[in-house]
Amino acid sequence: MGSLYQHNTALIFQMLSILPLMEHLLLLHGAIGAKDHFAALTPPLAERYLIHTMNFSGHGGAPLPRESFSISLFANEVIAYLDEHGVISTHIFGYSMGGYVGFYLAKYFPARVEKIITLGTRFSRTPEIAEKESAMLDADTLLEKFPAFAMQLREMHAPNDWKVVLEQTKLMLSALGADNTLKLSCYQGIRHHCLLMVGEKDRMVGPDETAQIAGVLPNAVCRILADTPHPLEKVDIPVLTGTIKDFIG
C-alpha cells in the first residue's frame, strides 16, 4: 500500500513538473471604471493565464484615498496588489487609462512587468485635451443627458459618492494636461514588448496618436481594430481575447 502511494505521488509530481506554468495577466480598468468591466473578458483568458483584476482606489467601491487620484498612486496600488498576491512579474492588459498606468509601471517598475497590451489608451496630454475630457465628466450633464449611465456610475462606485469619483478624475486629468506624467522620451527607454490597440471608430483616441507612441517604443506594434468604438462593452470579445493570446503566446 505504501509503495503504491509513493508511486502515485511520484507520478503526480512528475506530471506537474512537465506541465507549463501558467503566466500571470493583470487587467487594469479605465478612468471611472471598475474591474467588473472585465467580466466577459476574464473566462476566455483564464483558460491560458492566471487572471488578476483590481479596483483602483475610489473605483468599484474601493475606499477613496487620502490623497488625490494620480497615475503614480494607481501604479503603487498595483505594486501593493502584486506583492500581496506573491506575483513577481505579470503581463498587463490596460484598457484606456489602465494602459497608461501599465506604461508607468514599465517605466518605473520594469522588473514587475512582462508584455504590455493596451486598448484605447490616450498618451497625449494637453490642457485642451484635459478640458475636453473633463467636460464629459460633469455630473449634472450626465444626469440630464445620460441618466442611465449616471445611475450605473452611482451603483458601480457605491458606497463612494460617484460625483466625488468624477471630480477626483477631472482633477487628475487637469494635472496630466498641465504636466504629462509620461513624456514622449519616457517611452524610448521602455524595452518591453508592447501591443497598442485602438478601435477604428474610437472617438476618444485616434489611431495616429497610438501609432506615434508605437513608433517611439523600441519593441511595439500597433493594431487598429476594425469597426470598433471606445467603450469596452462594444468591443468584439473573441477578437480581443484572441489577439491578446496571440501576442503573449
PDB file of C-alpha atoms in Angstrom:
ATOM      1  CA  MET A   1       0.000   0.000   0.000  1.00  0.00           C
ATOM      2  CA  GLY A   2       2.794   2.361   0.965  1.00  0.00           C
ATOM      3  CA  SER A   3       4.806   1.687  -2.186  1.00  0.00           C
ATOM      4  CA  LEU A   4       1.691   2.247  -4.353  1.00  0.00           C
ATOM      5  CA  TYR A   5       1.041   5.575  -2.635  1.00  0.00           C
ATOM      6  CA  GLN A   6       4.640   6.636  -3.125  1.00  0.00           C
ATOM      7  CA  HIS A   7       4.499   5.578  -6.790  1.00  0.00           C
ATOM      8  CA  ASN A   8       1.308   7.564  -7.419  1.00  0.00           C
ATOM      9  CA  THR A   9       2.665  10.615  -5.591  1.00  0.00           C
ATOM     10  CA  ALA A  10       5.882  10.497  -7.592  1.00  0.00           C
ATOM     11  CA  LEU A  11       3.876  10.178 -10.815  1.00  0.00           C
ATOM     12  CA  ILE A  12       1.740  13.206  -9.933  1.00  0.00           C
ATOM     13  CA  PHE A  13       4.782  15.343  -9.194  1.00  0.00           C
ATOM     14  CA  GLN A  14       6.408  14.172 -12.422  1.00  0.00           C
ATOM     15  CA  MET A  15       3.309  15.189 -14.402  1.00  0.00           C
ATOM     16  CA  LEU A  16       3.164  18.568 -12.684  1.00  0.00           C
ATOM     17  CA  SER A  17       6.824  19.209 -13.452  1.00  0.00           C
ATOM     18  CA  ILE A  18       6.304  18.870 -17.192  1.00  0.00           C
ATOM     19  CA  LEU A  19       3.121  20.965 -17.349  1.00  0.00           C
ATOM     20  CA  PRO A  20       3.746  24.550 -18.471  1.00  0.00           C
ATOM     21  CA  LEU A  21       3.338  27.067 -15.707  1.00  0.00           C
ATOM     22  CA  MET A  22       0.503  29.492 -16.341  1.00  0.00           C
ATOM     23  CA  GLU A  23       1.664  33.060 -16.664  1.00  0.00           C
ATOM     24  CA  HIS A  24       0.086  35.966 -14.821  1.00  0.00           C
ATOM     25  CA  LEU A  25      -2.071  38.521 -16.638  1.00  0.00           C
ATOM     26  CA  LEU A  26      -3.274  41.647 -14.857  1.00  0.00           C
ATOM     27  CA  LEU A  27      -6.266  43.538 -16.283  1.00  0.00           C
ATOM     28  CA  LEU A  28      -6.339  47.271 -15.458  1.00  0.00           C
ATOM     29  CA  HIS A  29      -9.564  49.220 -15.899  1.00  0.00           C
ATOM     30  CA  GLY A  30     -10.020  52.735 -17.235  1.00  0.00           C
ATOM     31  CA  ALA A  31     -10.905  56.043 -15.586  1.00  0.00           C
ATOM     32  CA  ILE A  32     -14.248  55.982 -13.701  1.00  0.00           C
ATOM     33  CA  GLY A  33     -14.367  52.250 -14.476  1.00  0.00           C
ATOM     34  CA  ALA A  34     -14.044  49.133 -12.339  1.00  0.00           C
ATOM     35  CA  LYS A  35     -12.724  45.597 -12.507  1.00  0.00           C
ATOM     36  CA  ASP A  36     -16.256  44.314 -13.182  1.00  0.00           C
ATOM     37  CA  HIS A  37     -15.894  45.683 -16.718  1.00  0.00           C
ATOM     38  CA  PHE A  38     -13.710  42.641 -17.445  1.00  0.00           C
ATOM     39  CA  ALA A  39     -16.431  40.084 -16.626  1.00  0.00           C
ATOM     40  CA  ALA A  40     -16.772  38.964 -20.256  1.00  0.00           C
ATOM     41  CA  LEU A  41     -13.035  39.115 -20.895  1.00  0.00           C
ATOM     42  CA  THR A  42     -11.902  37.009 -17.952  1.00  0.00           C
ATOM     43  CA  PRO A  43     -13.267  33.490 -18.710  1.00  0.00           C
ATOM     44  CA  PRO A  44     -11.637  33.014 -22.134  1.00  0.00           C
ATOM     45  CA  LEU A  45      -8.340  34.466 -20.897  1.00  0.00           C
ATOM     46  CA  ALA A  46      -8.408  32.327 -17.744  1.00  0.00           C
ATOM     47  CA  GLU A  47      -8.094  29.245 -19.947  1.00  0.00           C
ATOM     48  CA  ARG A  48      -4.463  30.169 -20.512  1.00  0.00           C
ATOM     49  CA  TYR A  49      -3.409  32.689 -17.834  1.00  0.00           C
ATOM     50  CA  LEU A  50      -3.717  33.345 -14.140  1.00  0.00           C
ATOM     51  CA  ILE A  51      -6.000  36.390 -14.287  1.00  0.00           C
ATOM     52  CA  HIS A  52      -5.791  39.253 -11.829  1.00  0.00           C
ATOM     53  CA  THR A  53      -8.188  42.182 -11.579  1.00  0.00           C
ATOM     54  CA  MET A  54      -8.305  45.028  -9.100  1.00  0.00           C
ATOM     55  CA  ASN A  55     -10.090  48.293  -8.477  1.00  0.00           C
ATOM     56  CA  PHE A  56      -8.040  51.453  -8.272  1.00  0.00           C
ATOM     57  CA  SER A  57      -8.808  53.350  -5.079  1.00  0.00           C
ATOM     58  CA  GLY A  58     -12.185  55.098  -5.162  1.00  0.00           C
ATOM     59  CA  HIS A  59     -13.351  52.890  -8.048  1.00  0.00           C
ATOM     60  CA  GLY A  60     -15.759  49.974  -7.873  1.00  0.00           C
ATOM     61  CA  GLY A  61     -16.380  50.537  -4.169  1.00  0.00           C
ATOM     62  CA  ALA A  62     -12.700  50.546  -3.164  1.00  0.00           C
ATOM     63  CA  PRO A  63     -12.104  53.139  -0.409  1.00  0.00           C
ATOM     64  CA  LEU A  64     -11.317  56.652  -1.525  1.00  0.00           C
ATOM     65  CA  PRO A  65      -7.660  57.524  -0.943  1.00  0.00           C
ATOM     66  CA  ARG A  66      -6.451  60.224   1.407  1.00  0.00           C
ATOM     67  CA  GLU A  67      -4.559  61.811  -1.467  1.00  0.00           C
ATOM     68  CA  SER A  68      -5.851  62.879  -4.858  1.00  0.00           C
ATOM     69  CA  PHE A  69      -6.132  60.480  -7.777  1.00  0.00           C
ATOM     70  CA  SER A  70      -2.910  60.214  -9.774  1.00  0.00           C
ATOM     71  CA  ILE A  71      -1.172  57.772 -12.073  1.00  0.00           C
ATOM     72  CA  SER A  72       1.604  57.248  -9.530  1.00  0.00           C
ATOM     73  CA  LEU A  73      -0.983  56.463  -6.828  1.00  0.00           C
ATOM     74  CA  PHE A  74      -2.661  53.850  -9.002  1.00  0.00           C
ATOM     75  CA  ALA A  75       0.688  52.361 -10.023  1.00  0.00           C
ATOM     76  CA  ASN A  76       1.757  51.990  -6.399  1.00  0.00           C
ATOM     77  CA  GLU A  77      -1.550  50.264  -5.699  1.00  0.00           C
ATOM     78  CA  VAL A  78      -0.743  47.769  -8.454  1.00  0.00           C
ATOM     79  CA  ILE A  79       2.638  47.049  -6.883  1.00  0.00           C
ATOM     80  CA  ALA A  80       0.958  46.569  -3.495  1.00  0.00           C
ATOM     81  CA  TYR A  81      -1.507  44.148  -5.089  1.00  0.00           C
ATOM     82  CA  LEU A  82       1.277  42.155  -6.759  1.00  0.00           C
ATOM     83  CA  ASP A  83       3.221  41.989  -3.502  1.00  0.00           C
ATOM     84  CA  GLU A  84       0.153  40.883  -1.576  1.00  0.00           C
ATOM     85  CA  HIS A  85      -0.553  38.082  -4.054  1.00  0.00           C
ATOM     86  CA  GLY A  86       3.061  36.974  -4.416  1.00  0.00           C
ATOM     87  CA  VAL A  87       3.313  37.918  -8.091  1.00  0.00           C
ATOM     88  CA  ILE A  88       6.888  38.726  -9.076  1.00  0.00           C
ATOM     89  CA  SER A  89       6.022  39.920 -12.581  1.00  0.00           C
ATOM     90  CA  THR A  90       2.984  39.924 -14.834  1.00  0.00           C
ATOM     91  CA  HIS A  91       1.735  40.674 -18.303  1.00  0.00           C
ATOM     92  CA  ILE A  92      -0.585  43.674 -18.351  1.00  0.00           C
ATOM     93  CA  PHE A  93      -3.684  44.427 -20.373  1.00  0.00           C
ATOM     94  CA  GLY A  94      -4.711  48.019 -19.782  1.00  0.00           C
ATOM     95  CA  TYR A  95      -7.936  49.479 -21.082  1.00  0.00           C
ATOM     96  CA  SER A  96      -7.919  53.267 -21.639  1.00  0.00           C
ATOM     97  CA  MET A  97      -6.317  54.813 -18.525  1.00  0.00           C
ATOM     98  CA  GLY A  98      -5.317  51.338 -17.370  1.00  0.00           C
ATOM     99  CA  GLY A  99      -2.905  51.174 -20.301  1.00  0.00           C
ATOM    100  CA  TYR A 100      -1.318  54.445 -19.237  1.00  0.00           C
ATOM    101  CA  VAL A 101      -0.822  53.031 -15.738  1.00  0.00           C
ATOM    102  CA  GLY A 102       0.720  49.953 -17.326  1.00  0.00           C
ATOM    103  CA  PHE A 103       3.324  52.034 -19.122  1.00  0.00           C
ATOM    104  CA  TYR A 104       4.054  53.995 -15.948  1.00  0.00           C
ATOM    105  CA  LEU A 105       4.785  50.652 -14.278  1.00  0.00           C
ATOM    106  CA  ALA A 106       7.008  49.596 -17.167  1.00  0.00           C
ATOM    107  CA  LYS A 107       8.938  52.846 -16.848  1.00  0.00           C
ATOM    108  CA  TYR A 108       9.394  52.926 -13.072  1.00  0.00           C
ATOM    109  CA  PHE A 109       8.954  49.253 -12.067  1.00  0.00           C
ATOM    110  CA  PRO A 110      10.276  47.449 -15.175  1.00  0.00           C
ATOM    111  CA  ALA A 111      11.085  44.163 -13.433  1.00  0.00           C
ATOM    112  CA  ARG A 112       7.450  43.725 -12.384  1.00  0.00           C
ATOM    113  CA  VAL A 113       6.123  43.907 -15.948  1.00  0.00           C
ATOM    114  CA  GLU A 114       6.298  41.385 -18.778  1.00  0.00           C
ATOM    115  CA  LYS A 115       4.447  42.200 -22.009  1.00  0.00           C
ATOM    116  CA  ILE A 116       2.077  45.174 -22.233  1.00  0.00           C
ATOM    117  CA  ILE A 117      -1.159  45.329 -24.194  1.00  0.00           C
ATOM    118  CA  THR A 118      -3.309  48.443 -24.333  1.00  0.00           C
ATOM    119  CA  LEU A 119      -6.654  49.304 -25.851  1.00  0.00           C
ATOM    120  CA  GLY A 120      -7.978  52.807 -26.377  1.00  0.00           C
ATOM    121  CA  THR A 121      -5.246  54.439 -24.299  1.00  0.00           C
ATOM    122  CA  ARG A 122      -4.633  58.171 -24.617  1.00  0.00           C
ATOM    123  CA  PHE A 123      -0.967  59.072 -24.437  1.00  0.00           C
ATOM    124  CA  SER A 124      -1.025  62.738 -25.499  1.00  0.00           C
ATOM    125  CA  ARG A 125      -1.915  65.171 -22.721  1.00  0.00           C
ATOM    126  CA  THR A 126      -2.519  68.894 -23.114  1.00  0.00           C
ATOM    127  CA  PRO A 127      -4.660  71.461 -21.259  1.00  0.00           C
ATOM    128  CA  GLU A 128      -7.071  71.444 -24.215  1.00  0.00           C
ATOM    129  CA  ILE A 129      -7.469  67.672 -24.087  1.00  0.00           C
ATOM    130  CA  ALA A 130      -7.945  67.790 -20.314  1.00  0.00           C
ATOM    131  CA  GLU A 131     -10.645  70.428 -20.647  1.00  0.00           C
ATOM    132  CA  LYS A 132     -12.490  68.391 -23.265  1.00  0.00           C
ATOM    133  CA  GLU A 133     -12.319  65.194 -21.233  1.00  0.00           C
ATOM    134  CA  SER A 134     -13.350  66.955 -18.028  1.00  0.00           C
ATOM    135  CA  ALA A 135     -16.432  68.359 -19.722  1.00  0.00           C
ATOM    136  CA  MET A 136     -17.546  64.811 -20.421  1.00  0.00           C
ATOM    137  CA  LEU A 137     -17.348  64.022 -16.687  1.00  0.00           C
ATOM    138  CA  ASP A 138     -19.706  66.745 -15.484  1.00  0.00           C
ATOM    139  CA  ALA A 139     -22.158  65.051 -13.114  1.00  0.00           C
ATOM    140  CA  ASP A 140     -25.078  67.419 -13.790  1.00  0.00           C
ATOM    141  CA  THR A 141     -24.717  66.960 -17.548  1.00  0.00           C
ATOM    142  CA  LEU A 142     -24.636  63.184 -17.185  1.00  0.00           C
ATOM    143  CA  LEU A 143     -27.746  63.217 -15.019  1.00  0.00           C
ATOM    144  CA  GLU A 144     -29.577  65.346 -17.554  1.00  0.00           C
ATOM    145  CA  LYS A 145     -28.469  63.768 -20.827  1.00  0.00           C
ATOM    146  CA  PHE A 146     -27.370  60.256 -19.829  1.00  0.00           C
ATOM    147  CA  PRO A 147     -29.334  59.362 -16.676  1.00  0.00           C
ATOM    148  CA  ALA A 148     -28.940  55.600 -17.150  1.00  0.00           C
ATOM    149  CA  PHE A 149     -25.145  55.955 -17.300  1.00  0.00           C
ATOM    150  CA  ALA A 150     -25.193  58.222 -14.241  1.00  0.00           C
ATOM    151  CA  MET A 151     -27.138  55.594 -12.304  1.00  0.00           C
ATOM    152  CA  GLN A 152     -24.669  52.958 -13.462  1.00  0.00           C
ATOM    153  CA  LEU A 153     -21.804  55.034 -12.070  1.00  0.00           C
ATOM    154  CA  ARG A 154     -23.693  55.517  -8.805  1.00  0.00           C
ATOM    155  CA  GLU A 155     -24.119  51.770  -8.377  1.00  0.00           C
ATOM    156  CA  MET A 156     -20.639  50.895  -9.610  1.00  0.00           C
ATOM    157  CA  HIS A 157     -18.761  53.074  -7.142  1.00  0.00           C
ATOM    158  CA  ALA A 158     -21.022  52.678  -4.093  1.00  0.00           C
ATOM    159  CA  PRO A 159     -20.597  53.193  -1.203  1.00  0.00           C
ATOM    160  CA  ASN A 160     -18.436  56.032  -2.538  1.00  0.00           C
ATOM    161  CA  ASP A 161     -20.136  59.126  -3.910  1.00  0.00           C
ATOM    162  CA  TRP A 162     -19.871  58.755  -7.691  1.00  0.00           C
ATOM    163  CA  LYS A 163     -19.713  62.543  -8.048  1.00  0.00           C
ATOM    164  CA  VAL A 164     -16.557  62.594  -5.904  1.00  0.00           C
ATOM    165  CA  VAL A 165     -15.017  59.958  -8.187  1.00  0.00           C
ATOM    166  CA  LEU A 166     -15.796  62.167 -11.179  1.00  0.00           C
ATOM    167  CA  GLU A 167     -14.341  65.279  -9.545  1.00  0.00           C
ATOM    168  CA  GLN A 168     -11.186  63.465  -8.495  1.00  0.00           C
ATOM    169  CA  THR A 169     -10.787  62.135 -12.038  1.00  0.00           C
ATOM    170  CA  LYS A 170     -11.223  65.608 -13.500  1.00  0.00           C
ATOM    171  CA  LEU A 171      -8.505  66.944 -11.193  1.00  0.00           C
ATOM    172  CA  MET A 172      -6.177  64.147 -12.264  1.00  0.00           C
ATOM    173  CA  LEU A 173      -6.839  64.836 -15.949  1.00  0.00           C
ATOM    174  CA  SER A 174      -6.166  68.541 -15.440  1.00  0.00           C
ATOM    175  CA  ALA A 175      -2.871  67.753 -13.717  1.00  0.00           C
ATOM    176  CA  LEU A 176      -1.897  65.461 -16.608  1.00  0.00           C
ATOM    177  CA  GLY A 177      -2.844  68.169 -19.084  1.00  0.00           C
ATOM    178  CA  ALA A 178      -0.602  70.665 -17.344  1.00  0.00           C
ATOM    179  CA  ASP A 179       2.305  68.240 -16.966  1.00  0.00           C
ATOM    180  CA  ASN A 180       2.090  64.878 -18.723  1.00  0.00           C
ATOM    181  CA  THR A 181       3.436  62.213 -16.363  1.00  0.00           C
ATOM    182  CA  LEU A 182       4.922  60.231 -19.248  1.00  0.00           C
ATOM    183  CA  LYS A 183       6.737  62.406 -21.759  1.00  0.00           C
ATOM    184  CA  LEU A 184       7.422  61.138 -25.262  1.00  0.00           C
ATOM    185  CA  SER A 185      11.045  60.498 -24.298  1.00  0.00           C
ATOM    186  CA  CYS A 186       9.924  58.171 -21.497  1.00  0.00           C
ATOM    187  CA  TYR A 187       8.700  55.587 -23.977  1.00  0.00           C
ATOM    188  CA  GLN A 188      12.073  55.363 -25.712  1.00  0.00           C
ATOM    189  CA  GLY A 189      13.572  53.601 -22.699  1.00  0.00           C
ATOM    190  CA  ILE A 190      10.784  51.032 -22.292  1.00  0.00           C
ATOM    191  CA  ARG A 191      12.139  47.763 -23.717  1.00  0.00           C
ATOM    192  CA  HIS A 192       9.128  45.565 -23.032  1.00  0.00           C
ATOM    193  CA  HIS A 193       7.270  44.011 -25.943  1.00  0.00           C
ATOM    194  CA  CYS A 194       4.108  46.035 -26.406  1.00  0.00           C
ATOM    195  CA  LEU A 195       0.899  45.798 -28.398  1.00  0.00           C
ATOM    196  CA  LEU A 196      -1.039  49.048 -28.729  1.00  0.00           C
ATOM    197  CA  MET A 197      -4.594  48.675 -29.979  1.00  0.00           C
ATOM    198  CA  VAL A 198      -7.183  51.285 -30.876  1.00  0.00           C
ATOM    199  CA  GLY A 199     -10.649  50.975 -32.338  1.00  0.00           C
ATOM    200  CA  GLU A 200     -11.276  52.194 -35.855  1.00  0.00           C
ATOM    201  CA  LYS A 201     -14.325  54.099 -34.578  1.00  0.00           C
ATOM    202  CA  ASP A 202     -12.774  55.298 -31.312  1.00  0.00           C
ATOM    203  CA  ARG A 203     -13.804  58.938 -30.816  1.00  0.00           C
ATOM    204  CA  MET A 204     -11.658  59.325 -27.699  1.00  0.00           C
ATOM    205  CA  VAL A 205      -8.281  58.229 -29.066  1.00  0.00           C
ATOM    206  CA  GLY A 206      -7.088  58.458 -32.637  1.00  0.00           C
ATOM    207  CA  PRO A 207      -5.040  55.850 -34.499  1.00  0.00           C
ATOM    208  CA  ASP A 208      -2.363  58.448 -35.316  1.00  0.00           C
ATOM    209  CA  GLU A 209      -1.650  59.045 -31.619  1.00  0.00           C
ATOM    210  CA  THR A 210      -1.462  55.317 -30.935  1.00  0.00           C
ATOM    211  CA  ALA A 211       0.806  54.713 -33.919  1.00  0.00           C
ATOM    212  CA  GLN A 212       3.100  57.557 -32.856  1.00  0.00           C
ATOM    213  CA  ILE A 213       3.761  56.006 -29.449  1.00  0.00           C
ATOM    214  CA  ALA A 214       4.179  52.559 -31.007  1.00  0.00           C
ATOM    215  CA  GLY A 215       6.783  54.082 -33.303  1.00  0.00           C
ATOM    216  CA  VAL A 216       8.729  55.538 -30.371  1.00  0.00           C
ATOM    217  CA  LEU A 217       8.729  52.323 -28.329  1.00  0.00           C
ATOM    218  CA  PRO A 218      11.656  50.035 -29.263  1.00  0.00           C
ATOM    219  CA  ASN A 219       9.572  46.825 -29.298  1.00  0.00           C
ATOM    220  CA  ALA A 220       5.990  47.703 -30.111  1.00  0.00           C
ATOM    221  CA  VAL A 221       3.345  47.067 -32.721  1.00  0.00           C
ATOM    222  CA  CYS A 222       0.138  48.965 -33.370  1.00  0.00           C
ATOM    223  CA  ARG A 223      -3.125  47.344 -34.373  1.00  0.00           C
ATOM    224  CA  ILE A 224      -6.362  49.041 -35.380  1.00  0.00           C
ATOM    225  CA  LEU A 225      -9.484  47.024 -34.565  1.00  0.00           C
ATOM    226  CA  ALA A 226     -11.967  47.293 -37.406  1.00  0.00           C
ATOM    227  CA  ASP A 227     -15.417  48.740 -36.749  1.00  0.00           C
ATOM    228  CA  THR A 228     -14.636  49.159 -33.029  1.00  0.00           C
ATOM    229  CA  PRO A 229     -15.609  52.153 -30.831  1.00  0.00           C
ATOM    230  CA  HIS A 230     -14.052  53.155 -27.500  1.00  0.00           C
ATOM    231  CA  PRO A 231     -16.411  51.557 -24.921  1.00  0.00           C
ATOM    232  CA  LEU A 232     -15.095  48.170 -23.819  1.00  0.00           C
ATOM    233  CA  GLU A 233     -18.585  46.647 -23.765  1.00  0.00           C
ATOM    234  CA  LYS A 234     -18.838  47.265 -27.520  1.00  0.00           C
ATOM    235  CA  VAL A 235     -15.568  45.516 -28.380  1.00  0.00           C
ATOM    236  CA  ASP A 236     -15.674  42.092 -30.056  1.00  0.00           C
ATOM    237  CA  ILE A 237     -14.546  39.904 -27.141  1.00  0.00           C
ATOM    238  CA  PRO A 238     -13.410  36.853 -29.172  1.00  0.00           C
ATOM    239  CA  VAL A 239     -11.305  39.108 -31.400  1.00  0.00           C
ATOM    240  CA  LEU A 240      -9.810  40.921 -28.403  1.00  0.00           C
ATOM    241  CA  THR A 241      -9.019  37.811 -26.378  1.00  0.00           C
ATOM    242  CA  GLY A 242      -7.636  36.046 -29.426  1.00  0.00           C
ATOM    243  CA  THR A 243      -5.351  38.995 -30.140  1.00  0.00           C
ATOM    244  CA  ILE A 244      -4.142  39.071 -26.552  1.00  0.00           C
ATOM    245  CA  LYS A 245      -3.406  35.337 -26.581  1.00  0.00           C
ATOM    246  CA  ASP A 246      -1.573  35.528 -29.902  1.00  0.00           C
ATOM    247  CA  PHE A 247       0.613  38.371 -28.653  1.00  0.00           C
ATOM    248  CA  ILE A 248       1.505  36.940 -25.250  1.00  0.00           C
ATOM    249  CA  GLY A 249       1.851  33.419 -26.577  1.00  0.00           C
TER     250      GLY A 249
END
